[in-house]
Amino acid sequence: MSLILYEAPLSSNAQKVRFLFAELELAYESREVAMFGIGTRDPEYLAINPFGLIPTLIDNEWILHESNTILRYIAETKGGEELYPRSPKLRAAVDRMLDVLGCTFRPRVAPLERRRIANFPHGTRDADDERKLEANVRLALDGVEVILADPSAGGFATGPFSIADCAWAPTLRRLQDMEVDLSMYPKLFAWAEHVLARPAWHRAKGPDLESRPWME
Ligand SMILES: N[C@@H](CCC(=O)N[C@@H](CS)C(=O)NCC(=O)O)C(=O)O
């Protein structure tokens, strides 16, 4: 088989790639990499992903890591061109949402996820602390809500369904799982409902968070 994905069921960065595979109905071989394994990776895995992170793609012996880069590569080369538009402004809108996710949103939301979903560090749930973390998430949600107010974002992040929606789906799901009150963010709420209702997401999302050890 030409496509191999090194992944983990609960890895948000693997889930986004699985979502795109499911949208494009691409067959691939899944090879599970243990989560929480950073620092203990074997040399074989470090040879294909020098950071020891998940996911890694191999396409006919050609190796690629970084989940958003994998999304772009798959869309361009495996029949998903309409999910990563060529026109510079439409492409910039998709790229912006990918960058907002990786560079701005994930760093703000990850600490709250660790407390609320993973209960990490264990046994130290402190309501005041969580409120501070949630306030930090809300600043980021405010920004996303403004972006989604663009009239061209018709239900999805950037207009028609794109790889930006694939990338955001795992994080939107976790916002729901963390019971962050999204009522102040009607556009984000509607977007999450829309994306997470896609049949391909249901085929790709993997197990519920409670059922497996979890980490970002
Ligand atoms: N920027 C990387 C981040 C990858 C990443 O942080 N992956 C997490 C899983 S979602 C990981 O490997 N964590 C370390 C571990 O589980 O040992 C990407 O987008 O691929």
mmCIF file of C-alpha atoms and ligand atoms in Angstrom:
data_model
loop_
_atom_site.group_PDB
_atom_site.id
_atom_site.type_symbol
_atom_site.label_atom_id
_atom_site.label_comp_id
_atom_site.label_asym_id
_atom_site.label_seq_id
_atom_site.Cartn_x
_atom_site.Cartn_y
_atom_site.Cartn_z
ATOM 1 C CA MET A 1 0.000 0.000 0.000
ATOM 2 C CA SER A 2 1.420 3.364 -0.879
ATOM 3 C CA LEU A 3 0.164 5.479 2.040
ATOM 4 C CA ILE A 4 1.242 4.717 5.603
ATOM 5 C CA LEU A 5 0.195 6.895 8.526
ATOM 6 C CA TYR A 6 2.030 6.624 11.836
ATOM 7 C CA GLU A 7 -0.596 7.781 14.259
ATOM 8 C CA ALA A 8 -2.480 7.333 17.519
ATOM 9 C CA PRO A 9 -6.265 7.075 17.931
ATOM 10 C CA LEU A 10 -6.534 10.084 20.259
ATOM 11 C CA SER A 11 -3.873 12.290 18.712
ATOM 12 C CA SER A 12 -5.608 15.455 17.509
ATOM 13 C CA ASN A 13 -2.924 15.929 14.878
ATOM 14 C CA ALA A 14 -3.487 12.423 13.549
ATOM 15 C CA GLN A 15 -7.275 12.825 13.678
ATOM 16 C CA LYS A 16 -7.132 15.781 11.298
ATOM 17 C CA VAL A 17 -5.194 13.707 8.746
ATOM 18 C CA ARG A 18 -7.557 10.728 9.164
ATOM 19 C CA PHE A 19 -10.480 13.119 8.581
ATOM 20 C CA LEU A 20 -8.987 14.212 5.251
ATOM 21 C CA PHE A 21 -8.293 10.599 4.264
ATOM 22 C CA ALA A 22 -11.926 9.774 5.016
ATOM 23 C CA GLU A 23 -13.210 12.772 3.038
ATOM 24 C CA LEU A 24 -11.171 11.676 0.033
ATOM 25 C CA GLU A 25 -11.926 7.981 0.651
ATOM 26 C CA LEU A 26 -8.217 7.218 0.559
ATOM 27 C CA ALA A 27 -7.029 3.806 1.691
ATOM 28 C CA TYR A 28 -3.984 3.823 3.952
ATOM 29 C CA GLU A 29 -2.122 1.592 6.354
ATOM 30 C CA SER A 30 -2.294 2.722 9.970
ATOM 31 C CA ARG A 31 0.671 2.103 12.270
ATOM 32 C CA GLU A 32 0.053 3.037 15.881
ATOM 33 C CA VAL A 33 2.666 5.035 17.758
ATOM 34 C CA ALA A 34 2.316 5.217 21.536
ATOM 35 C CA MET A 35 1.215 8.564 22.907
ATOM 36 C CA PHE A 36 3.142 9.924 25.907
ATOM 37 C CA GLY A 37 6.122 8.306 24.208
ATOM 38 C CA ILE A 38 8.092 11.443 23.501
ATOM 39 C CA GLY A 39 11.645 10.976 24.732
ATOM 40 C CA THR A 40 11.390 7.202 24.457
ATOM 41 C CA ARG A 41 11.011 6.809 20.707
ATOM 42 C CA ASP A 42 13.073 4.148 19.018
ATOM 43 C CA PRO A 43 15.684 5.179 16.446
ATOM 44 C CA GLU A 44 13.514 3.864 13.599
ATOM 45 C CA TYR A 45 10.742 6.298 14.452
ATOM 46 C CA LEU A 46 13.144 9.193 15.068
ATOM 47 C CA ALA A 47 14.575 8.519 11.617
ATOM 48 C CA ILE A 48 11.214 9.348 10.036
ATOM 49 C CA ASN A 49 10.186 12.035 12.532
ATOM 50 C CA PRO A 50 13.153 13.734 14.202
ATOM 51 C CA PHE A 51 10.897 15.271 16.883
ATOM 52 C CA GLY A 52 9.370 11.917 17.786
ATOM 53 C CA LEU A 53 5.913 13.413 17.346
ATOM 54 C CA ILE A 54 2.696 12.061 15.837
ATOM 55 C CA PRO A 55 1.715 11.885 12.962
ATOM 56 C CA THR A 56 4.135 10.914 10.188
ATOM 57 C CA LEU A 57 3.139 10.053 6.634
ATOM 58 C CA ILE A 58 4.974 7.798 4.235
ATOM 59 C CA ASP A 59 3.907 7.990 0.613
ATOM 60 C CA ASN A 60 5.722 5.326 -1.397
ATOM 61 C CA GLU A 61 8.816 5.545 0.824
ATOM 62 C CA TRP A 62 8.739 9.353 0.808
ATOM 63 C CA ILE A 63 8.485 10.711 4.360
ATOM 64 C CA LEU A 64 6.608 13.755 5.647
ATOM 65 C CA HIS A 65 5.803 15.033 9.116
ATOM 66 C CA GLU A 66 3.903 18.104 10.423
ATOM 67 C CA SER A 67 0.171 17.496 10.273
ATOM 68 C CA ASN A 68 -0.823 20.701 8.454
ATOM 69 C CA THR A 69 1.885 20.122 5.853
ATOM 70 C CA ILE A 70 0.549 16.584 5.414
ATOM 71 C CA LEU A 71 -2.961 17.993 4.851
ATOM 72 C CA ARG A 72 -1.692 20.344 2.150
ATOM 73 C CA TYR A 73 0.345 17.603 0.475
ATOM 74 C CA ILE A 74 -2.509 15.092 0.464
ATOM 75 C CA ALA A 75 -4.999 17.642 -0.862
ATOM 76 C CA GLU A 76 -2.633 18.658 -3.665
ATOM 77 C CA THR A 77 -1.580 15.179 -4.716
ATOM 78 C CA LYS A 78 -4.417 12.769 -3.903
ATOM 79 C CA GLY A 79 -7.463 14.342 -5.457
ATOM 80 C CA GLY A 80 -8.383 16.970 -2.869
ATOM 81 C CA GLU A 81 -7.547 20.062 -4.905
ATOM 82 C CA GLU A 82 -10.914 21.692 -4.191
ATOM 83 C CA LEU A 83 -10.181 21.414 -0.444
ATOM 84 C CA TYR A 84 -7.060 23.569 -0.832
ATOM 85 C CA PRO A 85 -7.967 26.187 -3.442
ATOM 86 C CA ARG A 86 -5.348 27.526 -5.826
ATOM 87 C CA SER A 87 -6.593 31.117 -6.036
ATOM 88 C CA PRO A 88 -4.208 33.164 -3.838
ATOM 89 C CA LYS A 89 -6.861 34.827 -1.690
ATOM 90 C CA LEU A 90 -8.889 31.675 -1.121
ATOM 91 C CA ARG A 91 -5.695 29.758 -0.369
ATOM 92 C CA ALA A 92 -4.572 32.484 2.052
ATOM 93 C CA ALA A 93 -7.883 32.170 3.902
ATOM 94 C CA VAL A 94 -7.281 28.424 4.361
ATOM 95 C CA ASP A 95 -3.638 28.943 5.343
ATOM 96 C CA ARG A 96 -4.623 31.620 7.850
ATOM 97 C CA MET A 97 -6.979 29.224 9.611
ATOM 98 C CA LEU A 98 -4.274 26.547 9.681
ATOM 99 C CA ASP A 99 -1.823 29.046 11.178
ATOM 100 C CA VAL A 100 -4.349 30.444 13.647
ATOM 101 C CA LEU A 101 -4.916 26.887 14.851
ATOM 102 C CA GLY A 102 -1.272 25.881 15.203
ATOM 103 C CA CYS A 103 0.332 29.164 16.237
ATOM 104 C CA THR A 104 -2.378 30.949 18.220
ATOM 105 C CA PHE A 105 -5.271 28.716 19.235
ATOM 106 C CA ARG A 106 -3.614 25.413 20.197
ATOM 107 C CA PRO A 107 -1.094 27.051 22.568
ATOM 108 C CA ARG A 108 -3.995 28.810 24.333
ATOM 109 C CA VAL A 109 -6.353 25.861 24.561
ATOM 110 C CA ALA A 110 -3.880 23.059 25.333
ATOM 111 C CA PRO A 111 -3.361 23.952 29.036
ATOM 112 C CA LEU A 112 -7.140 23.900 29.623
ATOM 113 C CA GLU A 113 -7.453 20.582 27.783
ATOM 114 C CA ARG A 114 -4.767 19.089 30.006
ATOM 115 C CA ARG A 115 -6.628 20.140 33.150
ATOM 116 C CA ARG A 116 -10.174 19.465 32.079
ATOM 117 C CA ILE A 117 -9.879 16.392 29.913
ATOM 118 C CA ALA A 118 -6.640 14.733 30.955
ATOM 119 C CA ASN A 119 -6.710 15.983 34.551
ATOM 120 C CA PHE A 120 -3.009 16.658 34.197
ATOM 121 C CA PRO A 121 -1.084 17.165 36.435
ATOM 122 C CA HIS A 122 -3.081 14.437 38.136
ATOM 123 C CA GLY A 123 -5.333 15.348 40.998
ATOM 124 C CA THR A 124 -4.714 19.094 40.810
ATOM 125 C CA ARG A 125 -7.975 20.522 39.496
ATOM 126 C CA ASP A 126 -8.213 24.027 40.873
ATOM 127 C CA ALA A 127 -11.327 26.018 39.917
ATOM 128 C CA ASP A 128 -9.586 29.436 40.023
ATOM 129 C CA ASP A 129 -6.763 28.171 37.912
ATOM 130 C CA GLU A 130 -9.177 26.673 35.393
ATOM 131 C CA ARG A 131 -11.081 29.964 35.209
ATOM 132 C CA LYS A 132 -7.841 31.746 34.291
ATOM 133 C CA LEU A 133 -7.063 29.162 31.648
ATOM 134 C CA GLU A 134 -10.589 29.443 30.270
ATOM 135 C CA ALA A 135 -10.294 33.263 30.104
ATOM 136 C CA ASN A 136 -7.202 32.788 27.972
ATOM 137 C CA VAL A 137 -9.113 30.443 25.674
ATOM 138 C CA ARG A 138 -11.929 32.995 25.414
ATOM 139 C CA LEU A 139 -9.549 35.648 24.070
ATOM 140 C CA ALA A 140 -8.662 33.240 21.276
ATOM 141 C CA LEU A 141 -12.326 32.310 20.716
ATOM 142 C CA ASP A 142 -13.158 36.023 20.360
ATOM 143 C CA GLY A 143 -10.648 36.245 17.519
ATOM 144 C CA VAL A 144 -11.947 33.147 15.747
ATOM 145 C CA GLU A 145 -15.531 34.430 15.998
ATOM 146 C CA VAL A 146 -14.462 37.631 14.189
ATOM 147 C CA ILE A 147 -12.841 35.614 11.390
ATOM 148 C CA LEU A 148 -15.957 33.453 11.035
ATOM 149 C CA ALA A 149 -18.121 36.571 10.664
ATOM 150 C CA ASP A 150 -16.709 36.957 7.156
ATOM 151 C CA PRO A 151 -19.767 36.404 4.930
ATOM 152 C CA SER A 152 -17.794 34.021 2.712
ATOM 153 C CA ALA A 153 -17.497 31.558 5.622
ATOM 154 C CA GLY A 154 -20.749 29.813 4.799
ATOM 155 C CA GLY A 155 -20.966 27.237 7.567
ATOM 156 C CA PHE A 156 -17.296 26.262 7.328
ATOM 157 C CA ALA A 157 -14.123 28.094 8.234
ATOM 158 C CA THR A 158 -13.328 29.691 4.911
ATOM 159 C CA GLY A 159 -16.382 29.174 2.679
ATOM 160 C CA PRO A 160 -16.568 25.739 1.068
ATOM 161 C CA PHE A 161 -15.319 22.795 3.138
ATOM 162 C CA SER A 162 -11.507 22.767 3.142
ATOM 163 C CA ILE A 163 -8.482 21.262 4.834
ATOM 164 C CA ALA A 164 -8.840 24.047 7.431
ATOM 165 C CA ASP A 165 -12.052 22.368 8.593
ATOM 166 C CA CYS A 166 -10.257 19.001 8.748
ATOM 167 C CA ALA A 167 -7.537 20.582 10.856
ATOM 168 C CA TRP A 168 -9.933 22.261 13.278
ATOM 169 C CA ALA A 169 -12.346 19.365 13.801
ATOM 170 C CA PRO A 170 -10.429 17.650 16.659
ATOM 171 C CA THR A 171 -10.073 20.937 18.522
ATOM 172 C CA LEU A 172 -13.755 21.836 18.004
ATOM 173 C CA ARG A 173 -14.668 18.429 19.401
ATOM 174 C CA ARG A 174 -12.519 18.999 22.458
ATOM 175 C CA LEU A 175 -14.137 22.383 23.102
ATOM 176 C CA GLN A 176 -17.417 20.480 23.276
ATOM 177 C CA ASP A 177 -15.894 17.754 25.448
ATOM 178 C CA MET A 178 -14.490 20.372 27.821
ATOM 179 C CA GLU A 179 -17.935 21.944 28.060
ATOM 180 C CA VAL A 180 -16.625 25.394 27.217
ATOM 181 C CA ASP A 181 -19.747 27.552 26.972
ATOM 182 C CA LEU A 182 -19.883 28.499 23.298
ATOM 183 C CA SER A 183 -23.169 30.442 23.507
ATOM 184 C CA MET A 184 -21.253 33.723 23.143
ATOM 185 C CA TYR A 185 -19.785 32.398 19.898
ATOM 186 C CA PRO A 186 -22.755 31.562 17.669
ATOM 187 C CA LYS A 187 -20.672 31.316 14.507
ATOM 188 C CA LEU A 188 -18.125 29.017 16.082
ATOM 189 C CA PHE A 189 -20.925 26.950 17.639
ATOM 190 C CA ALA A 190 -22.614 26.546 14.249
ATOM 191 C CA TRP A 191 -19.296 25.750 12.580
ATOM 192 C CA ALA A 192 -18.538 23.005 15.106
ATOM 193 C CA GLU A 193 -22.001 21.472 14.630
ATOM 194 C CA HIS A 194 -21.562 21.573 10.850
ATOM 195 C CA VAL A 195 -18.063 20.086 10.690
ATOM 196 C CA LEU A 196 -18.551 17.446 13.373
ATOM 197 C CA ALA A 197 -21.719 16.196 11.668
ATOM 198 C CA ARG A 198 -19.841 15.168 8.523
ATOM 199 C CA PRO A 199 -19.970 11.410 7.895
ATOM 200 C CA ALA A 200 -16.225 11.364 7.146
ATOM 201 C CA TRP A 201 -15.500 12.810 10.603
ATOM 202 C CA HIS A 202 -17.552 10.051 12.220
ATOM 203 C CA ARG A 203 -15.563 7.440 10.325
ATOM 204 C CA ALA A 204 -12.250 9.086 11.230
ATOM 205 C CA LYS A 205 -12.561 10.561 14.706
ATOM 206 C CA GLY A 206 -11.624 7.502 16.725
ATOM 207 C CA PRO A 207 -12.598 6.632 20.289
ATOM 208 C CA ASP A 208 -14.061 8.936 22.903
ATOM 209 C CA LEU A 209 -11.571 10.658 25.140
ATOM 210 C CA GLU A 210 -12.629 8.826 28.285
ATOM 211 C CA SER A 211 -11.783 5.451 26.864
ATOM 212 C CA ARG A 212 -8.014 5.848 26.345
ATOM 213 C CA PRO A 213 -5.092 7.631 28.005
ATOM 214 C CA TRP A 214 -4.930 11.026 26.463
ATOM 215 C CA MET A 215 -2.567 13.860 25.796
ATOM 216 C CA GLU A 216 -2.261 16.671 23.276
HETATM 217 N N1 LIG B 1 3.376 20.371 14.943
HETATM 218 C C1 LIG B 1 3.215 18.930 15.036
HETATM 219 C C2 LIG B 1 2.752 18.602 16.442
HETATM 220 C C3 LIG B 1 2.623 17.115 16.645
HETATM 221 C C4 LIG B 1 2.279 16.747 18.081
HETATM 222 O O1 LIG B 1 2.475 17.530 19.032
HETATM 223 N N2 LIG B 1 1.756 15.537 18.244
HETATM 224 C C5 LIG B 1 1.416 15.037 19.563
HETATM 225 C C6 LIG B 1 0.198 14.140 19.454
HETATM 226 S S1 LIG B 1 -1.216 15.052 18.860
HETATM 227 C C7 LIG B 1 2.566 14.207 20.092
HETATM 228 O O2 LIG B 1 3.244 13.554 19.338
HETATM 229 N N3 LIG B 1 2.775 14.246 21.429
HETATM 230 C C8 LIG B 1 3.848 13.539 22.048
HETATM 231 C C9 LIG B 1 3.476 12.180 22.526
HETATM 232 O O3 LIG B 1 2.308 11.802 22.528
HETATM 233 O O4 LIG B 1 4.378 11.458 22.942
HETATM 234 C C10 LIG B 1 2.187 18.478 13.991
HETATM 235 O O5 LIG B 1 1.264 19.238 13.716
HETATM 236 O O6 LIG B 1 2.321 17.369 13.452
#
